[in-house]
XYZ file of C-alpha atoms in Angstrom:
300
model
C 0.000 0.000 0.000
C 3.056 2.293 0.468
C 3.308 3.647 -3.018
C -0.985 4.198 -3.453
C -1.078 8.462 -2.236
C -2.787 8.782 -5.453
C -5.451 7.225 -4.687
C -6.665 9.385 -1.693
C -7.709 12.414 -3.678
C -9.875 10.385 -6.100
C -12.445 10.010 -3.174
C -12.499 14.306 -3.186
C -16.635 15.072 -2.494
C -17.756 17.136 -4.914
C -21.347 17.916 -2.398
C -24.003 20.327 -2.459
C -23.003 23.712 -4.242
C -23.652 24.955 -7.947
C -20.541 24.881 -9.265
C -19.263 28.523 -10.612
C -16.929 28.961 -13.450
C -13.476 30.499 -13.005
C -9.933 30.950 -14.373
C -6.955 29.122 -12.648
C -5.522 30.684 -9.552
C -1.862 31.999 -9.649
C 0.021 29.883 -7.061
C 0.776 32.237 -4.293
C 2.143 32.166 -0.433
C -0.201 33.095 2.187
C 0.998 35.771 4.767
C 1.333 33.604 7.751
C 2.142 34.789 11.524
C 1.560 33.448 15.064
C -1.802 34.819 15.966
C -0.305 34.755 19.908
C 2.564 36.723 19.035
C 1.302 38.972 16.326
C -1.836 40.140 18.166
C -2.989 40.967 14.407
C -6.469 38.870 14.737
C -9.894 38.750 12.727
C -10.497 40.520 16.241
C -8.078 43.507 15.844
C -10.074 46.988 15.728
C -12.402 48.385 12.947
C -15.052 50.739 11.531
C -17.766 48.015 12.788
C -21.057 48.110 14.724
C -20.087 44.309 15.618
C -17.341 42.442 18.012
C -15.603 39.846 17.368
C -17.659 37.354 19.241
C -20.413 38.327 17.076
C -20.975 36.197 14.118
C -21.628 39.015 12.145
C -18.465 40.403 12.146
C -17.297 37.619 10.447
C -19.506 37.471 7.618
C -18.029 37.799 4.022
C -19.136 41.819 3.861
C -17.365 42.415 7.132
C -14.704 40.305 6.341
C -14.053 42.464 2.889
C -14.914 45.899 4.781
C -11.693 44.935 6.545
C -9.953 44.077 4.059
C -7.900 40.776 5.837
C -9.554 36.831 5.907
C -7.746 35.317 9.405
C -7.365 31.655 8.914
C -6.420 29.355 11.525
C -4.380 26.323 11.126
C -2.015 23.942 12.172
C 0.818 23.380 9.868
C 2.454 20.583 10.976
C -0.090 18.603 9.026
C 1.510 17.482 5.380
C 0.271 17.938 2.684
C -2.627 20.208 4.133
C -0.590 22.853 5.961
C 3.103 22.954 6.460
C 6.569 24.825 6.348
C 8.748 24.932 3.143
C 12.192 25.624 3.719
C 11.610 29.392 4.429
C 8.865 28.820 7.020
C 6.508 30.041 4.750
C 2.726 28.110 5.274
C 2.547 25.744 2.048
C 0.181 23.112 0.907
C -3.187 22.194 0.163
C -5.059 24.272 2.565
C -2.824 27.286 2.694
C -3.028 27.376 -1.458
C -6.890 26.751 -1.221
C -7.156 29.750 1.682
C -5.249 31.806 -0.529
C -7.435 31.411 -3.647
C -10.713 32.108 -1.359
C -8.389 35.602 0.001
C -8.072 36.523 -3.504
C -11.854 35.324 -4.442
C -12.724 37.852 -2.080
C -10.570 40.817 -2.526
C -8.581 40.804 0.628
C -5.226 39.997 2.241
C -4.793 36.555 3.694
C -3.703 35.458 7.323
C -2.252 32.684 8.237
C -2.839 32.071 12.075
C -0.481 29.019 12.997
C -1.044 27.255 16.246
C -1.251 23.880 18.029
C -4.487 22.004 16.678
C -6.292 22.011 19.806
C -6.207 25.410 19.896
C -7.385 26.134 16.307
C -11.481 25.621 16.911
C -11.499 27.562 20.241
C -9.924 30.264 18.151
C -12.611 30.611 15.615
C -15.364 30.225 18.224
C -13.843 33.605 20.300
C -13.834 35.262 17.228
C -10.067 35.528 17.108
C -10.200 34.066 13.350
C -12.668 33.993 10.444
C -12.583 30.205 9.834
C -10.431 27.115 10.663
C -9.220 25.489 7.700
C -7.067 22.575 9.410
C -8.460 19.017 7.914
C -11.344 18.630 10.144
C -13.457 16.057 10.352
C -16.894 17.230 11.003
C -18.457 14.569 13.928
C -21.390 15.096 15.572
C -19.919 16.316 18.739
C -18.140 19.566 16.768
C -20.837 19.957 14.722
C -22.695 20.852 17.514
C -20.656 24.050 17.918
C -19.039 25.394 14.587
C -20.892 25.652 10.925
C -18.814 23.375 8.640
C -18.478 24.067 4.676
C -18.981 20.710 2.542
C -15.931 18.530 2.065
C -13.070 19.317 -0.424
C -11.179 16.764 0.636
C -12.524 12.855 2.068
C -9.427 10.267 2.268
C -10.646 8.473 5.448
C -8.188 7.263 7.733
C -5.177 4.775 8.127
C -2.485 3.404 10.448
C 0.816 3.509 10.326
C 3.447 0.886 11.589
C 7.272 0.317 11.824
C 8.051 -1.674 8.729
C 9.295 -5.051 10.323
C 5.966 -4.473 12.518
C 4.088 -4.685 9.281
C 2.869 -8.943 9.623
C 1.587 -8.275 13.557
C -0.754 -5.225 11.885
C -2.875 -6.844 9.178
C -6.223 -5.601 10.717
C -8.077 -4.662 13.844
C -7.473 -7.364 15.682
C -4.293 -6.848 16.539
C -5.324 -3.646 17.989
C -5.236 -5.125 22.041
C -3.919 -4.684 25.198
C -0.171 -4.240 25.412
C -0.540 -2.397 22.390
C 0.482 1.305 22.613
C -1.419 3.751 19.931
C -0.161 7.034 18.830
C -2.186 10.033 17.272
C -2.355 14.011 17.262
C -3.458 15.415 20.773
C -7.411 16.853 20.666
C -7.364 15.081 16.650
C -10.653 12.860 15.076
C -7.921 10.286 15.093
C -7.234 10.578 19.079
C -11.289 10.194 19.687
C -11.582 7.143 17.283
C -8.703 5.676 18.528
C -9.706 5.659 22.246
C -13.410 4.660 21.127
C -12.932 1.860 18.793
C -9.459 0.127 20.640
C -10.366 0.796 24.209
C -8.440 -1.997 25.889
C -4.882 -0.554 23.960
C -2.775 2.623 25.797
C -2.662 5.646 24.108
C -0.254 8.367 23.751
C -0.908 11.423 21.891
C 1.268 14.225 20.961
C 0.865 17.604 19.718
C 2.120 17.526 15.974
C 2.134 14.796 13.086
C 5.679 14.825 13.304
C 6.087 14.511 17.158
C 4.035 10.941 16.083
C 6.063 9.736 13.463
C 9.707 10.290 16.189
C 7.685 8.308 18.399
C 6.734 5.387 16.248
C 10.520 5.281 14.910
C 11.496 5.532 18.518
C 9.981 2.672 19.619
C 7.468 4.501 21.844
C 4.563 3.305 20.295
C 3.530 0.559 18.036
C 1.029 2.070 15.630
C -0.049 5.589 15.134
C -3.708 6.200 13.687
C -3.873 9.273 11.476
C -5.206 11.023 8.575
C -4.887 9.082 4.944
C -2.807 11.412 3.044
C -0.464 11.848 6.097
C -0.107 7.806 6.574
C 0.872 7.405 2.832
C 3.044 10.172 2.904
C 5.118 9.363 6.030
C 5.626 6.094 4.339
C 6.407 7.166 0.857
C 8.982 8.979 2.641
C 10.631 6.679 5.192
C 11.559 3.196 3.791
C 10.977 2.153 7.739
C 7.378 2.836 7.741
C 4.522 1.032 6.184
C 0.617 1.793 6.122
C -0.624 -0.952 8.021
C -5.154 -1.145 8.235
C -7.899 0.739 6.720
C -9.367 2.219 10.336
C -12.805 2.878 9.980
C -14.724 5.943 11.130
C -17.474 6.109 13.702
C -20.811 5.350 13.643
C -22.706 8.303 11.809
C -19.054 9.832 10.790
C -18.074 10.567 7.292
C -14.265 10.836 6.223
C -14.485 14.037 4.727
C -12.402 17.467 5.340
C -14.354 21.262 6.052
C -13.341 24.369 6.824
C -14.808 25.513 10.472
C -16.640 28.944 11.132
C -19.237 29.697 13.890
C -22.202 28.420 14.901
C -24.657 29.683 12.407
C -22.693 31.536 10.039
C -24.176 30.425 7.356
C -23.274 33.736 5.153
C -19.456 32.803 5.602
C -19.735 29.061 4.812
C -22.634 28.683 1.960
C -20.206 31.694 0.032
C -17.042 29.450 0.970
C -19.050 26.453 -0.261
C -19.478 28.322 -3.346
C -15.617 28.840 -3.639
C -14.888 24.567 -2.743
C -16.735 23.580 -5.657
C -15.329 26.152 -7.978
C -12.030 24.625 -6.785
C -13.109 21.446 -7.415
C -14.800 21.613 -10.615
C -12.063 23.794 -12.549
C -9.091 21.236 -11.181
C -7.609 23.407 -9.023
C -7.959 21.608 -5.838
C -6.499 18.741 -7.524
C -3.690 20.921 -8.238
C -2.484 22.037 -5.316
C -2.726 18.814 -3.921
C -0.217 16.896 -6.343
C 1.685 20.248 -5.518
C 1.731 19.803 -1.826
C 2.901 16.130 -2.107
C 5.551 17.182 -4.893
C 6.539 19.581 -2.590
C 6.675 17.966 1.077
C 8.641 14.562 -0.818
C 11.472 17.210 -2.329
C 11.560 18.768 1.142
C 11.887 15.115 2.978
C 14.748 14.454 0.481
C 16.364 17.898 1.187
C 16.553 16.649 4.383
């Protein structure tokens, strides 16, 4: 399975929206900065009758009366959102982000920050939207609007390579066994729902994951498709192990987050997703993103 990352983007959802017609985006790099450092949030001053906590203020009129679209990730997360080699934000998400920036006439931020901390942003108003592969479940959906999918790839595990015989399927998943996955991550909640009786340990970043598999720390880590296949594309010691299935009532699909009830933000982002889809261009940056992330693991 280690050579099939092509595959993943085949099951992209194309859901919902008219599609609208559109030229090709010019590939550019999003303005990124550290939304705890800069200060320079969706909820910095303006000429507005709403706060920040209002969902109003972050509809797509307010949003283009100030001129800036704050986006918060997590880029850590190949080939969604990571660093190139200048620690500028790169990849599927940060190209797609840019595009809906320029879609709308206004600068784009980048807000980068550990992934628990990217929905709690969003819902204080501190950012537009969180565009960070989410899955929407039933519990989040509960407190964020989510746009449809522009991405679905499901989810897989990951092994050592000479570990590869003991992981053919779920039932090796038992105790003694000790899982790995992001910290506050879909993966983490499946992982502790559907292999109770295994330990878990869960780290902050993707890459914090994959030290700890090669380390020996744990014996499988559960993550996102495109991540799995990558991580083994790249490291001849790693192999894609199961298919792990979602939950009950789940679909594998990717959104962009905004708040509760902001409809305005998210059926006009829709809009934009199927554009993307329908013209190519999400398929684009994608094969970009994994071009990109394998010549920067080979840099290495």
């Amino acid at each position: 399975m280690k050579k099939c990352l092509a595959l993943t983007l085949a099951l992209v959802l194309a859901l919902g929206c008219t599609a609208c017609g559109g030229s090709e985006k010019k590939e550019t790099k999003a303005e990124t900065t550290a939304a705890a450092e800069s200060g320079e949030t969706a909820a910095a001053a303006s000429d507005t009758e709403y706060k920040a906590t209002d969902i109003e203020y972050h509809s797509v009129a307010e949003i283009q009366k100030r001129g800036v679209f704050h986006v918060a990730t997590e880029a850590t997360f190949a080939p969604y959102a990571f660093k190139d080699a200048d620690g500028n934000i790169v990849g599927l998400e940060a190209s797609m982000a840019q595009a809906m920036a320029d879609d709308m006439g206004v600068e784009l931020v980048i807000d980068d920050m550990a992934f628990d901390s990217v929905l709690p942003s969003v819902q204080a108003g501190l950012d537009d939207v969180a565009i960070a592969a989410l899955t929407p479940d039933a519990e989040r959906q509960k407190s964020f609007t989510f746009t449809q999918s522009y991405l679905s790839n499901g989810q897989m595990s990951l092994v050592r390579a000479e570990d590869v015989d003991k992981f053919k399927d779920e039932s090796a998943m038992v105790a003694g066994v000790t899982m790995g996955a992001q910290k506050g991550s879909y993966q983490q909640k499946v992982a502790d729902t559907l292999y109770p009786d295994c330990t878990g340990r869960y780290l902050e970043t993707i890459p914090n994951v994959i030290m700890d598999l090669k380390a020996g720390n744990i014996d499988i880590a559960i993550m996102d498709y495109d991540n799995a296949y990558s991580y083994a594309q790249q490291n001849e010691d790693l192999e894609t192990a199961f298919v792990v299935p979602m939950l009950d009532g789940d679909e594998p699909a990717n959104c962009a987050a905004a708040m509760k009830g902001n409809e305005d933000l998210t059926n006009y982002l829709n809009e934009l997703i199927q554009k993307y889809i329908d013209d190519g261009s999400m398929q684009k940056w994608y094969e970009e993103a994994v071009e990109l992330q394998l010549s920067l693991s080979e840099a290495e």
